[in-house]
Amino acid sequence: MTGPSFSMKSDVEELMPRLLPVETCDTGEDFNLNEPPRNPQEYLRQVQLEASLCPDVVVAKIDPKKLRKKQSVNVSLTGCEAAPQGFSPSLKWQRQQVSNFSEIRQSISKHRQHWSGHALDDNVLMPKQDAEEQWKKFCLGENVYLNSPPIDPGTEDQGLDYVKVGFPPFLSIVSRLNQATISAVLEYLINWFEEREFVPQLGRWLYALLACLEKPLLPEAHSLIRQLARRSSEVRANLESQEDERLSPLNLMICLVARYFDQNDLADKED
């Protein structure tokens, strides 16, 4: 599949310049911050006015009891394991995946408010942010979480039991997650992956969470995604066949971390 000409710098960054031209806001103008702006210029002026009303120094009230136990972040600079001959993707393939991923991120960002307003089915009980084991069950399903043997499709009841097979990362679900929860669930799933094999449910959730992860990355998220790429390369290095169904999603994880999130030292080079 032929992709468009694409630089390794993010499409999103090109669409979101750091500086936007806007006239200096006169606080005497009759702006109502409670009313929606009528045009882009008015929106930027309202943002400027809101900023002018903020105090220069803000002291955060922090409850020590709510701080997470793990506060130190260790960023490893070690790279990925080299792919076996013929197992790494072409540069053209990597560029296409990054382009697709960029479009998906823009779409999620654009429609987040719409999807977060959709009512969830009664059986969708989203765990609290710090409920690590519940999130693993929610995303991966009880069958994978408990390492249960696969169910014979011939004996399975009609309809999917999401509690057993895992809830897919529907937009109505991921759009409800704030950045703190996205980072937390990423950490839970990547830590699970460190000790277990790659499964389709894991791949779907990792992709969705990465698509919702805002840039620039916080140090902890930076460390997590590098951990994901390294673990993906370790599993790939032990694959015995290029026909293994895990190869493509593992390559995709490495590609997105390295090429989209600018961890270029982890990137696959063409054979």
mmCIF file of N, CA, C and O in Angstrom, residues 174-217:
data_model
loop_
_atom_site.group_PDB
_atom_site.id
_atom_site.type_symbol
_atom_site.label_atom_id
_atom_site.label_comp_id
_atom_site.label_asym_id
_atom_site.label_seq_id
_atom_site.Cartn_x
_atom_site.Cartn_y
_atom_site.Cartn_z
ATOM 1 N N VAL A 174 -12.833 4.735 25.856
ATOM 2 C CA VAL A 174 -11.536 5.427 25.966
ATOM 3 C C VAL A 174 -11.708 6.944 26.008
ATOM 4 O O VAL A 174 -10.868 7.653 26.566
ATOM 5 N N SER A 175 -12.803 7.459 25.433
ATOM 6 C CA SER A 175 -13.025 8.903 25.455
ATOM 7 C C SER A 175 -13.339 9.419 26.857
ATOM 8 O O SER A 175 -13.261 10.617 27.114
ATOM 9 N N ARG A 176 -13.680 8.523 27.755
ATOM 10 C CA ARG A 176 -13.972 8.899 29.135
ATOM 11 C C ARG A 176 -12.718 8.947 30.006
ATOM 12 O O ARG A 176 -12.774 9.411 31.155
ATOM 13 N N LEU A 177 -11.604 8.468 29.502
ATOM 14 C CA LEU A 177 -10.393 8.359 30.312
ATOM 15 C C LEU A 177 -9.598 9.655 30.272
ATOM 16 O O LEU A 177 -9.294 10.177 29.203
ATOM 17 N N ASN A 178 -9.240 10.179 31.438
ATOM 18 C CA ASN A 178 -8.346 11.338 31.471
ATOM 19 C C ASN A 178 -6.903 10.866 31.335
ATOM 20 O O ASN A 178 -6.620 9.660 31.336
ATOM 21 N N GLN A 179 -5.979 11.807 31.224
ATOM 22 C CA GLN A 179 -4.580 11.440 30.966
ATOM 23 C C GLN A 179 -3.970 10.632 32.104
ATOM 24 O O GLN A 179 -3.153 9.731 31.876
ATOM 25 N N ALA A 180 -4.362 10.928 33.332
ATOM 26 C CA ALA A 180 -3.826 10.175 34.471
ATOM 27 C C ALA A 180 -4.261 8.713 34.396
ATOM 28 O O ALA A 180 -3.464 7.794 34.653
ATOM 29 N N THR A 181 -5.513 8.478 34.017
ATOM 30 C CA THR A 181 -6.008 7.102 33.911
ATOM 31 C C THR A 181 -5.385 6.394 32.721
ATOM 32 O O THR A 181 -5.030 5.208 32.807
ATOM 33 N N ILE A 182 -5.218 7.103 31.606
ATOM 34 C CA ILE A 182 -4.571 6.511 30.435
ATOM 35 C C ILE A 182 -3.165 6.046 30.782
ATOM 36 O O ILE A 182 -2.763 4.917 30.453
ATOM 37 N N SER A 183 -2.398 6.873 31.468
ATOM 38 C CA SER A 183 -1.032 6.498 31.862
ATOM 39 C C SER A 183 -1.045 5.323 32.834
ATOM 40 O O SER A 183 -0.202 4.419 32.742
ATOM 41 N N ALA A 184 -2.004 5.340 33.762
ATOM 42 C CA ALA A 184 -2.075 4.259 34.747
ATOM 43 C C ALA A 184 -2.391 2.921 34.083
ATOM 44 O O ALA A 184 -1.735 1.902 34.358
ATOM 45 N N VAL A 185 -3.378 2.909 33.189
ATOM 46 C CA VAL A 185 -3.759 1.653 32.527
ATOM 47 C C VAL A 185 -2.635 1.172 31.603
ATOM 48 O O VAL A 185 -2.377 -0.031 31.507
ATOM 49 N N LEU A 186 -1.966 2.109 30.935
ATOM 50 C CA LEU A 186 -0.794 1.733 30.141
ATOM 51 C C LEU A 186 0.235 1.013 31.013
ATOM 52 O O LEU A 186 0.794 -0.014 30.616
ATOM 53 N N GLU A 187 0.483 1.578 32.181
ATOM 54 C CA GLU A 187 1.463 0.966 33.091
ATOM 55 C C GLU A 187 1.026 -0.429 33.515
ATOM 56 O O GLU A 187 1.827 -1.375 33.508
ATOM 57 N N TYR A 188 -0.252 -0.596 33.843
ATOM 58 C CA TYR A 188 -0.745 -1.912 34.267
ATOM 59 C C TYR A 188 -0.555 -2.949 33.162
ATOM 60 O O TYR A 188 -0.104 -4.072 33.419
ATOM 61 N N LEU A 189 -0.918 -2.574 31.932
ATOM 62 C CA LEU A 189 -0.867 -3.535 30.828
ATOM 63 C C LEU A 189 0.571 -3.829 30.391
ATOM 64 O O LEU A 189 0.906 -4.971 30.055
ATOM 65 N N ILE A 190 1.417 -2.804 30.379
ATOM 66 C CA ILE A 190 2.811 -3.025 29.980
ATOM 67 C C ILE A 190 3.520 -3.878 31.022
ATOM 68 O O ILE A 190 4.313 -4.774 30.674
ATOM 69 N N ASN A 191 3.247 -3.665 32.291
ATOM 70 C CA ASN A 191 3.834 -4.497 33.337
ATOM 71 C C ASN A 191 3.345 -5.939 33.221
ATOM 72 O O ASN A 191 4.103 -6.886 33.454
ATOM 73 N N TRP A 192 2.087 -6.109 32.854
ATOM 74 C CA TRP A 192 1.552 -7.467 32.634
ATOM 75 C C TRP A 192 2.286 -8.129 31.473
ATOM 76 O O TRP A 192 2.659 -9.297 31.536
ATOM 77 N N PHE A 193 2.506 -7.360 30.408
ATOM 78 C CA PHE A 193 3.176 -7.861 29.205
ATOM 79 C C PHE A 193 4.623 -8.252 29.491
ATOM 80 O O PHE A 193 5.167 -9.154 28.844
ATOM 81 N N GLU A 194 5.261 -7.629 30.454
ATOM 82 C CA GLU A 194 6.653 -7.935 30.781
ATOM 83 C C GLU A 194 6.840 -9.398 31.174
ATOM 84 O O GLU A 194 7.909 -9.964 30.978
ATOM 85 N N GLU A 195 5.799 -9.996 31.712
ATOM 86 C CA GLU A 195 5.929 -11.367 32.225
ATOM 87 C C GLU A 195 5.104 -12.372 31.437
ATOM 88 O O GLU A 195 5.076 -13.545 31.786
ATOM 89 N N ARG A 196 4.442 -11.915 30.375
ATOM 90 C CA ARG A 196 3.564 -12.818 29.634
ATOM 91 C C ARG A 196 3.689 -12.580 28.134
ATOM 92 O O ARG A 196 4.340 -11.646 27.699
ATOM 93 N N GLU A 197 3.021 -13.417 27.373
ATOM 94 C CA GLU A 197 3.090 -13.322 25.923
ATOM 95 C C GLU A 197 2.101 -12.277 25.388
ATOM 96 O O GLU A 197 1.206 -11.828 26.094
ATOM 97 N N PHE A 198 2.298 -11.923 24.144
ATOM 98 C CA PHE A 198 1.425 -10.949 23.483
ATOM 99 C C PHE A 198 0.126 -11.613 23.064
ATOM 100 O O PHE A 198 0.132 -12.688 22.479
ATOM 101 N N VAL A 199 -1.003 -10.956 23.364
ATOM 102 C CA VAL A 199 -2.316 -11.469 22.958
ATOM 103 C C VAL A 199 -3.066 -10.350 22.236
ATOM 104 O O VAL A 199 -2.773 -9.163 22.438
ATOM 105 N N PRO A 200 -4.034 -10.691 21.367
ATOM 106 C CA PRO A 200 -4.738 -9.661 20.593
ATOM 107 C C PRO A 200 -5.407 -8.590 21.447
ATOM 108 O O PRO A 200 -5.391 -7.408 21.094
ATOM 109 N N GLN A 201 -6.016 -9.001 22.581
ATOM 110 C CA GLN A 201 -6.687 -8.008 23.437
ATOM 111 C C GLN A 201 -5.696 -6.958 23.931
ATOM 112 O O GLN A 201 -6.013 -5.762 23.998
ATOM 113 N N LEU A 202 -4.494 -7.403 24.263
ATOM 114 C CA LEU A 202 -3.463 -6.474 24.725
ATOM 115 C C LEU A 202 -3.093 -5.487 23.623
ATOM 116 O O LEU A 202 -2.978 -4.280 23.860
ATOM 117 N N GLY A 203 -2.914 -5.988 22.406
ATOM 118 C CA GLY A 203 -2.546 -5.129 21.289
ATOM 119 C C GLY A 203 -3.574 -4.057 21.008
ATOM 120 O O GLY A 203 -3.235 -2.896 20.766
ATOM 121 N N ARG A 204 -4.858 -4.440 21.050
ATOM 122 C CA ARG A 204 -5.920 -3.467 20.777
ATOM 123 C C ARG A 204 -5.924 -2.352 21.819
ATOM 124 O O ARG A 204 -6.065 -1.167 21.479
ATOM 125 N N TRP A 205 -5.771 -2.713 23.086
ATOM 126 C CA TRP A 205 -5.799 -1.706 24.142
ATOM 127 C C TRP A 205 -4.549 -0.831 24.134
ATOM 128 O O TRP A 205 -4.630 0.385 24.341
ATOM 129 N N LEU A 206 -3.395 -1.415 23.872
ATOM 130 C CA LEU A 206 -2.173 -0.609 23.820
ATOM 131 C C LEU A 206 -2.267 0.418 22.697
ATOM 132 O O LEU A 206 -1.891 1.590 22.877
ATOM 133 N N TYR A 207 -2.760 -0.004 21.551
ATOM 134 C CA TYR A 207 -2.902 0.923 20.415
ATOM 135 C C TYR A 207 -3.856 2.057 20.777
ATOM 136 O O TYR A 207 -3.574 3.239 20.516
ATOM 137 N N ALA A 208 -4.992 1.721 21.367
ATOM 138 C CA ALA A 208 -5.992 2.735 21.701
ATOM 139 C C ALA A 208 -5.460 3.716 22.742
ATOM 140 O O ALA A 208 -5.678 4.927 22.638
ATOM 141 N N LEU A 209 -4.769 3.202 23.750
ATOM 142 C CA LEU A 209 -4.235 4.081 24.794
ATOM 143 C C LEU A 209 -3.141 4.993 24.245
ATOM 144 O O LEU A 209 -3.076 6.174 24.595
ATOM 145 N N LEU A 210 -2.287 4.451 23.381
ATOM 146 C CA LEU A 210 -1.261 5.290 22.749
ATOM 147 C C LEU A 210 -1.908 6.381 21.897
ATOM 148 O O LEU A 210 -1.408 7.505 21.826
ATOM 149 N N ALA A 211 -3.027 6.036 21.255
ATOM 150 C CA ALA A 211 -3.719 7.019 20.415
ATOM 151 C C ALA A 211 -4.330 8.145 21.242
ATOM 152 O O ALA A 211 -4.584 9.233 20.716
ATOM 153 N N CYS A 212 -4.564 7.890 22.523
ATOM 154 C CA CYS A 212 -5.149 8.909 23.406
ATOM 155 C C CYS A 212 -4.100 9.621 24.253
ATOM 156 O O CYS A 212 -4.431 10.572 24.970
ATOM 157 N N LEU A 213 -2.859 9.177 24.171
ATOM 158 C CA LEU A 213 -1.798 9.739 25.006
ATOM 159 C C LEU A 213 -1.329 11.068 24.429
ATOM 160 O O LEU A 213 -0.895 11.151 23.289
ATOM 161 N N GLU A 214 -1.435 12.118 25.221
ATOM 162 C CA GLU A 214 -1.115 13.453 24.738
ATOM 163 C C GLU A 214 0.387 13.718 24.720
ATOM 164 O O GLU A 214 1.126 13.203 25.560
ATOM 165 N N LYS A 215 0.802 14.493 23.736
ATOM 166 C CA LYS A 215 2.184 14.963 23.650
ATOM 167 C C LYS A 215 2.232 16.420 24.075
ATOM 168 O O LYS A 215 1.265 17.145 23.881
ATOM 169 N N PRO A 216 3.337 16.883 24.666
ATOM 170 C CA PRO A 216 4.559 16.143 24.985
ATOM 171 C C PRO A 216 4.347 15.167 26.143
ATOM 172 O O PRO A 216 3.511 15.403 27.017
ATOM 173 N N LEU A 217 5.114 14.085 26.109
ATOM 174 C CA LEU A 217 4.959 13.044 27.106
ATOM 175 C C LEU A 217 5.536 13.466 28.447
ATOM 176 O O LEU A 217 6.563 14.139 28.519
#
